Coordinates of C-alpha atoms in Angstrom, one line a residue:
M189 CA -27.3 8.9 19.1
R190 CA -26.3 12.4 20.5
Y191 CA -23.0 13.8 20.0
S192 CA -21.4 17.4 20.5
G193 CA -21.0 19.6 17.3
K194 CA -22.4 19.6 13.9
N195 CA -20.9 16.2 12.9
P196 CA -20.0 13.1 14.9
R197 CA -16.2 12.8 15.7
R198 CA -15.8 9.8 17.8
F199 CA -15.5 6.3 16.3
E200 CA -18.6 5.0 18.2
E201 CA -20.8 8.0 17.3
K202 CA -20.5 7.5 13.5
Y203 CA -23.6 5.4 13.4
K204 CA -24.2 6.0 9.6
E205 CA -20.8 4.9 8.7
H206 CA -21.2 1.7 10.8
Q207 CA -24.3 0.9 8.7
P208 CA -23.3 1.2 5.1
G209 CA -26.2 -0.7 3.9
L210 CA -28.7 2.0 5.2
H211 CA -26.6 5.0 4.6
A212 CA -25.1 4.7 1.2
D213 CA -25.1 8.5 0.4
T214 CA -23.1 9.1 3.7
I215 CA -20.6 6.4 2.8
A216 CA -20.1 7.9 -0.8
K217 CA -19.4 11.2 0.8
V218 CA -16.8 9.9 3.1
I219 CA -15.0 8.0 0.4
A220 CA -15.1 10.9 -2.1
S221 CA -13.4 13.0 0.7
G222 CA -10.4 10.5 0.7
K223 CA -11.3 8.9 3.9
T224 CA -12.2 5.5 5.0
P225 CA -15.8 5.2 6.6
A226 CA -15.7 4.2 10.3
G227 CA -15.7 0.5 10.8
T228 CA -14.8 -0.5 7.2
H229 CA -11.7 -1.1 5.2
R230 CA -11.0 -0.2 1.5
P231 CA -9.1 -2.8 -0.4
I232 CA -5.9 -1.6 -2.0
M233 CA -4.6 -2.4 -5.6
V234 CA -7.5 -4.5 -6.4
A235 CA -7.2 -4.1 -10.1
E236 CA -3.3 -4.9 -10.1
I237 CA -4.0 -7.9 -7.9
L238 CA -6.8 -9.4 -10.1
Q239 CA -4.6 -8.9 -13.1
L240 CA -1.6 -10.7 -11.6
L241 CA -3.5 -13.6 -10.0
A242 CA -5.9 -13.9 -13.1
P243 CA -8.5 -15.8 -11.0
Q244 CA -10.7 -18.2 -13.2
P245 CA -13.7 -20.4 -12.5
G246 CA -12.8 -23.6 -10.7
H247 CA -9.6 -22.2 -9.0
I248 CA -8.7 -22.9 -5.3
V249 CA -7.9 -19.5 -3.7
V250 CA -6.5 -18.5 -0.2
D251 CA -7.0 -15.0 1.1
C252 CA -4.5 -15.2 3.9
T253 CA -5.6 -11.9 5.4
L254 CA -9.4 -11.7 5.2
G255 CA -9.9 -8.5 6.9
Y256 CA -12.9 -6.5 5.7
G257 CA -13.4 -9.0 2.8
G258 CA -12.8 -6.4 0.0
H259 CA -10.2 -8.4 -2.0
T260 CA -12.1 -11.7 -1.1
Q261 CA -15.3 -10.5 -2.6
E262 CA -13.7 -9.7 -6.0
L263 CA -11.9 -13.0 -6.1
L264 CA -15.1 -14.9 -5.2
A265 CA -17.0 -13.3 -8.1
R266 CA -14.4 -14.7 -10.5
I267 CA -13.9 -18.3 -9.4
A268 CA -17.6 -19.5 -9.7
P269 CA -18.7 -21.9 -10.7
G270 CA -16.5 -24.7 -9.2
G271 CA -14.0 -22.7 -7.3
K272 CA -13.3 -22.4 -3.6
L273 CA -11.9 -19.6 -1.6
I274 CA -10.6 -20.0 2.0
G275 CA -10.3 -16.9 4.2
L276 CA -7.8 -16.8 7.1
D277 CA -7.9 -14.2 9.9
A278 CA -6.7 -14.1 13.5
D279 CA -9.0 -11.3 14.7
P280 CA -11.9 -12.9 16.6
V281 CA -13.7 -9.5 16.7
E282 CA -13.8 -8.8 12.9
L283 CA -13.8 -12.3 11.4
P284 CA -17.6 -13.0 12.2
K285 CA -18.7 -9.6 10.9
T286 CA -16.8 -10.3 7.5
E287 CA -18.1 -13.8 7.2
A288 CA -21.6 -12.7 7.7
R289 CA -21.2 -9.9 5.0
L290 CA -19.9 -12.3 2.4
R291 CA -22.7 -14.8 3.2
A292 CA -25.2 -11.9 2.9
L293 CA -23.9 -11.4 -0.7
G294 CA -24.7 -15.1 -1.5
F295 CA -21.4 -16.7 -1.0
G296 CA -22.3 -20.0 0.7
P297 CA -19.9 -22.6 2.4
E298 CA -19.6 -24.5 -0.9
I299 CA -17.4 -21.7 -2.3
F300 CA -16.2 -19.7 0.8
T301 CA -15.1 -20.9 4.3
A302 CA -13.4 -18.7 6.9
H303 CA -10.9 -19.8 9.4
R304 CA -9.7 -18.1 12.5
T305 CA -5.9 -18.3 12.3
N306 CA -3.1 -16.1 10.9
F307 CA -1.2 -16.9 7.7
A308 CA 1.5 -18.8 9.6
G309 CA -1.3 -21.7 9.8
L310 CA -1.7 -21.8 6.1
P311 CA -0.4 -25.4 5.8
Q312 CA -2.5 -26.8 8.6
T313 CA -5.6 -25.1 7.2
L314 CA -5.2 -26.5 3.7
A315 CA -4.5 -30.0 5.2
A316 CA -7.6 -29.7 7.3
S317 CA -9.7 -28.7 4.2
Q318 CA -8.2 -31.7 2.4
L319 CA -6.8 -29.5 -0.3
P320 CA -3.4 -30.3 -1.6
G321 CA -2.5 -26.8 -2.7
A322 CA -4.0 -23.5 -3.9
D323 CA -3.9 -22.1 -7.4
L324 CA -3.8 -18.6 -6.0
I325 CA -2.8 -17.1 -2.8
L326 CA -3.1 -13.4 -1.6
A327 CA -1.7 -11.8 1.6
D328 CA -2.4 -8.3 2.4
L329 CA -0.1 -7.7 5.5
G330 CA -1.5 -4.3 6.4
V331 CA -3.6 -3.6 9.6
S332 CA -7.1 -3.2 8.6
S333 CA -8.8 0.3 9.1
M334 CA -11.4 -1.4 11.5
Q335 CA -8.4 -2.0 13.9
I336 CA -6.6 1.2 13.2
D337 CA -9.7 3.5 13.7
D338 CA -11.4 1.7 16.7
P339 CA -9.9 3.2 19.8
V340 CA -10.7 0.2 21.9
R341 CA -8.2 -1.8 19.9
G342 CA -5.3 0.6 20.9
F343 CA -3.6 0.6 17.5
S344 CA -3.5 4.3 16.8
V345 CA -3.2 7.7 18.5
K346 CA -6.2 9.1 16.4
H347 CA -8.4 8.6 19.4
D348 CA -7.3 7.9 22.9
G349 CA -7.8 4.1 24.0
P350 CA -6.1 1.4 26.0
L351 CA -2.6 0.6 24.8
D352 CA -3.3 -2.9 23.5
M353 CA -2.5 -3.4 19.7
R354 CA -3.3 -7.3 19.8
M355 CA -4.8 -8.7 16.6
N356 CA -6.4 -11.2 18.8
P357 CA -7.2 -9.6 22.1
Q358 CA -7.8 -13.0 23.6
R359 CA -4.1 -14.0 23.4
G360 CA -0.7 -12.7 24.3
Q361 CA 0.4 -9.6 26.2
S362 CA -0.6 -6.1 25.3
A363 CA 1.7 -3.3 24.3
S364 CA 1.4 -1.7 27.7
A365 CA 2.5 -5.0 29.5
L366 CA 5.4 -5.4 26.9
L367 CA 6.7 -1.8 27.6
Q368 CA 6.4 -2.3 31.4
K369 CA 8.7 -5.4 31.2
I370 CA 11.2 -4.8 28.6
N371 CA 14.7 -3.3 29.3
A372 CA 16.1 -0.2 27.5
A373 CA 18.6 -2.3 25.3
A374 CA 16.0 -4.8 24.1
F375 CA 13.6 -2.0 23.4
A376 CA 16.1 -0.1 21.3
S377 CA 16.8 -3.2 19.3
L378 CA 13.1 -3.6 18.9
L379 CA 12.6 -0.1 17.4
Q380 CA 15.5 -0.5 15.1
Q381 CA 14.5 -3.9 13.7
N382 CA 10.8 -3.3 13.6
A383 CA 10.6 0.3 12.6
D384 CA 14.1 1.5 11.6
E385 CA 13.8 4.3 14.3
P386 CA 16.8 6.7 14.2
R387 CA 16.4 7.8 17.6
A388 CA 15.9 4.4 19.2
D389 CA 18.6 4.5 22.0
K390 CA 17.2 7.8 23.3
L391 CA 13.6 6.8 23.3
A392 CA 14.4 3.3 24.8
A393 CA 16.2 5.0 27.7
I394 CA 13.1 7.0 28.5
L395 CA 10.3 4.7 27.7
A396 CA 11.5 1.1 28.5
G397 CA 10.1 -0.2 31.8
K398 CA 7.5 2.5 32.2
T399 CA 3.8 2.1 32.8
F400 CA 1.6 3.5 30.0
T401 CA -2.0 2.4 29.9
T402 CA -3.4 4.4 27.1
T403 CA -2.2 5.3 23.5
R404 CA -2.4 9.0 24.4
Q405 CA 0.0 8.6 27.4
L406 CA 2.6 6.9 25.3
S407 CA 2.3 9.4 22.4
D408 CA 2.6 12.3 24.9
A409 CA 5.7 10.7 26.5
I410 CA 7.3 10.2 23.0
R411 CA 6.8 13.8 22.2
A412 CA 8.1 15.1 25.6
A413 CA 11.2 13.0 25.0
L414 CA 12.2 14.8 21.9
P415 CA 11.5 18.6 22.5
Q416 CA 13.8 19.7 19.7
V417 CA 12.4 17.6 16.9
G418 CA 9.8 19.3 14.5
K419 CA 6.4 18.3 14.2
T420 CA 6.5 16.4 11.0
D421 CA 9.5 14.3 12.1
L422 CA 7.8 13.8 15.5
D423 CA 4.7 12.6 14.1
L424 CA 6.7 10.0 12.1
T425 CA 8.6 8.9 15.2
V426 CA 5.3 8.3 17.1
R427 CA 4.0 6.2 14.2
R428 CA 7.2 4.3 14.1
V429 CA 7.2 3.5 17.8
F430 CA 3.5 2.3 17.5
Q431 CA 4.5 0.2 14.5
A432 CA 7.4 -1.4 16.3
L433 CA 5.2 -2.3 19.4
R434 CA 2.5 -3.8 17.2
I435 CA 4.8 -6.0 15.3
A436 CA 6.3 -7.2 18.6
V437 CA 3.0 -7.8 20.3
N438 CA 1.7 -9.8 17.5
D439 CA 5.0 -11.6 16.6
E440 CA 4.5 -10.5 13.0
F441 CA 8.0 -11.0 11.6
S442 CA 8.0 -14.6 13.1
A443 CA 4.6 -15.4 11.5
L444 CA 5.7 -13.9 8.1
D445 CA 8.9 -15.9 8.2
T446 CA 6.9 -19.1 8.8
F447 CA 4.3 -18.3 6.1
L448 CA 7.2 -17.5 3.5
R449 CA 9.0 -20.8 4.3
H450 CA 5.9 -22.9 3.8
L451 CA 4.5 -20.9 0.9
P452 CA 5.8 -22.8 -2.0
A453 CA 4.6 -26.1 -0.7
C454 CA 1.2 -24.6 -0.3
L455 CA 1.0 -23.5 -4.0
S456 CA -0.1 -25.9 -6.8
P457 CA 2.3 -26.2 -9.7
G458 CA 2.1 -23.1 -11.7
G459 CA 0.2 -21.4 -9.0
R460 CA 0.6 -17.7 -8.2
V461 CA 0.9 -15.7 -5.0
A462 CA 0.6 -11.9 -4.5
I463 CA 1.8 -10.2 -1.3
L464 CA 1.0 -6.6 -0.1
T465 CA 3.6 -5.1 2.2
F466 CA 3.6 -1.8 4.0
H467 CA 6.9 -1.3 5.5
S468 CA 10.5 -2.2 4.8
G469 CA 10.8 -5.0 7.3
E470 CA 8.0 -6.8 5.5
D471 CA 9.1 -6.1 2.0
R472 CA 12.8 -7.2 2.6
R473 CA 11.5 -10.5 3.8
V474 CA 9.2 -11.1 0.8
K475 CA 11.8 -9.9 -1.6
K476 CA 14.5 -12.2 -0.2
A477 CA 12.2 -15.3 0.1
F478 CA 11.0 -15.0 -3.5
A479 CA 14.6 -14.5 -4.9
D480 CA 15.8 -17.4 -2.9
G481 CA 12.8 -19.4 -4.2
R482 CA 13.7 -18.7 -7.7
R483 CA 17.4 -19.6 -7.4
S484 CA 16.4 -22.8 -5.7
G485 CA 13.9 -23.6 -8.5
L486 CA 10.8 -23.5 -6.3
Y487 CA 9.5 -20.2 -8.3
S488 CA 9.6 -20.1 -12.0
E489 CA 9.1 -16.5 -12.1
I490 CA 9.0 -13.4 -9.6
A491 CA 8.5 -9.7 -9.6
D492 CA 11.6 -8.1 -10.8
E493 CA 10.3 -4.7 -9.6
V494 CA 7.9 -3.8 -7.0
S495 CA 4.5 -2.3 -7.8
R496 CA 2.9 0.5 -6.1
P497 CA -0.6 2.1 -6.0
T498 CA -1.3 4.6 -8.9
P499 CA -1.3 8.3 -8.1
E500 CA -5.1 8.3 -8.4
E501 CA -5.4 5.5 -5.7
R502 CA -3.1 7.3 -3.3
H503 CA -5.0 10.5 -3.6
S504 CA -8.4 9.0 -3.1
N505 CA -7.1 6.4 -0.4
P506 CA -4.2 7.9 1.3
R507 CA -3.7 4.7 3.4
S508 CA -2.7 3.0 0.3
A509 CA 0.4 5.2 -0.2
P510 CA 3.1 2.9 1.6
A511 CA 1.8 -0.4 -0.2
K512 CA 4.2 -2.4 -2.3
L513 CA 3.0 -5.4 -4.3
R514 CA 5.3 -8.5 -5.1
W515 CA 4.3 -11.7 -6.8
A516 CA 5.7 -15.1 -7.6
K517 CA 4.7 -18.1 -9.7
R518 CA 5.3 -21.7 -8.4
A519 CA 7.5 -23.8 -10.7
P520 CA 5.7 -26.6 -12.7
V521 CA 6.5 -30.1 -11.7
A522 CA 9.4 -31.5 -13.6
S523 CA 8.6 -34.0 -16.4
P524 CA 9.6 -37.5 -15.5
E525 CA 12.7 -38.9 -17.2
P526 CA 11.8 -41.2 -20.1
S527 CA 12.5 -44.9 -19.2
L528 CA 15.1 -46.7 -21.4

């Protein structure tokens, strides 16, 4: 592949990074520089999650956000023999790739199955698999690097691309369509609720109802709307607007609320769940659901404090920086009252 300059800059030009099996040295150099190789994803807080969940041979596990399969690969290695892992992911583009990678590592259908659905479909997936519940459940709520970095998906301003942002490009409306239809009051509310954006009203008045077809067009419009704001704060505002749109386009909070509501019933007695969140709206929901579950007796234990990546991990993988990890343990079944 030909490209301008000494090194490839565009996502599609990084052919070595897209073939990690053939170019291990290149992948190692990219990771050592604190970056994520194009087309891949680096799992976050793996050691902490394995310690909390403590997977054992024979366990039934659900990875509710399969992504690139980094967490899944580590869990699968620990539940054989006799275990089973179900992987869920709504992305029709990345799911087949990840399933193929895990199959190539030797994880056959007897131990691993993949299902195209988001985590709100967990109860239906367990029922279809004829499983009463899971011993361990993991949900990593972050957007994968494969989605962020690929300009075609429209999640980021790193490279210009269509303003889409759908996890499943085959369903729903794009971010461009949402912006074109929404009114200023509704968009201001969306910016506040989904991203805690302090300049929501001003931005909504300028952006709502307008046509933006690319990520660069929207980013430039946000910057032009706030000429007095410094570069650092302006960069944060751009990211918050994109985050708010992504959450709305994919109905993420509704899916998370559904998942958390059904979660206790999907865990076997004594089963454990670990959830990684990446912004305050997600973390508030998880924290409240776990606390309510403990008060009602659904959970016997929950995380009293949030766990975060180590300084070493944040340095080597900057995308891990906002991650927060919470866990809960399903209450055991109450012993029956002795008969008189």
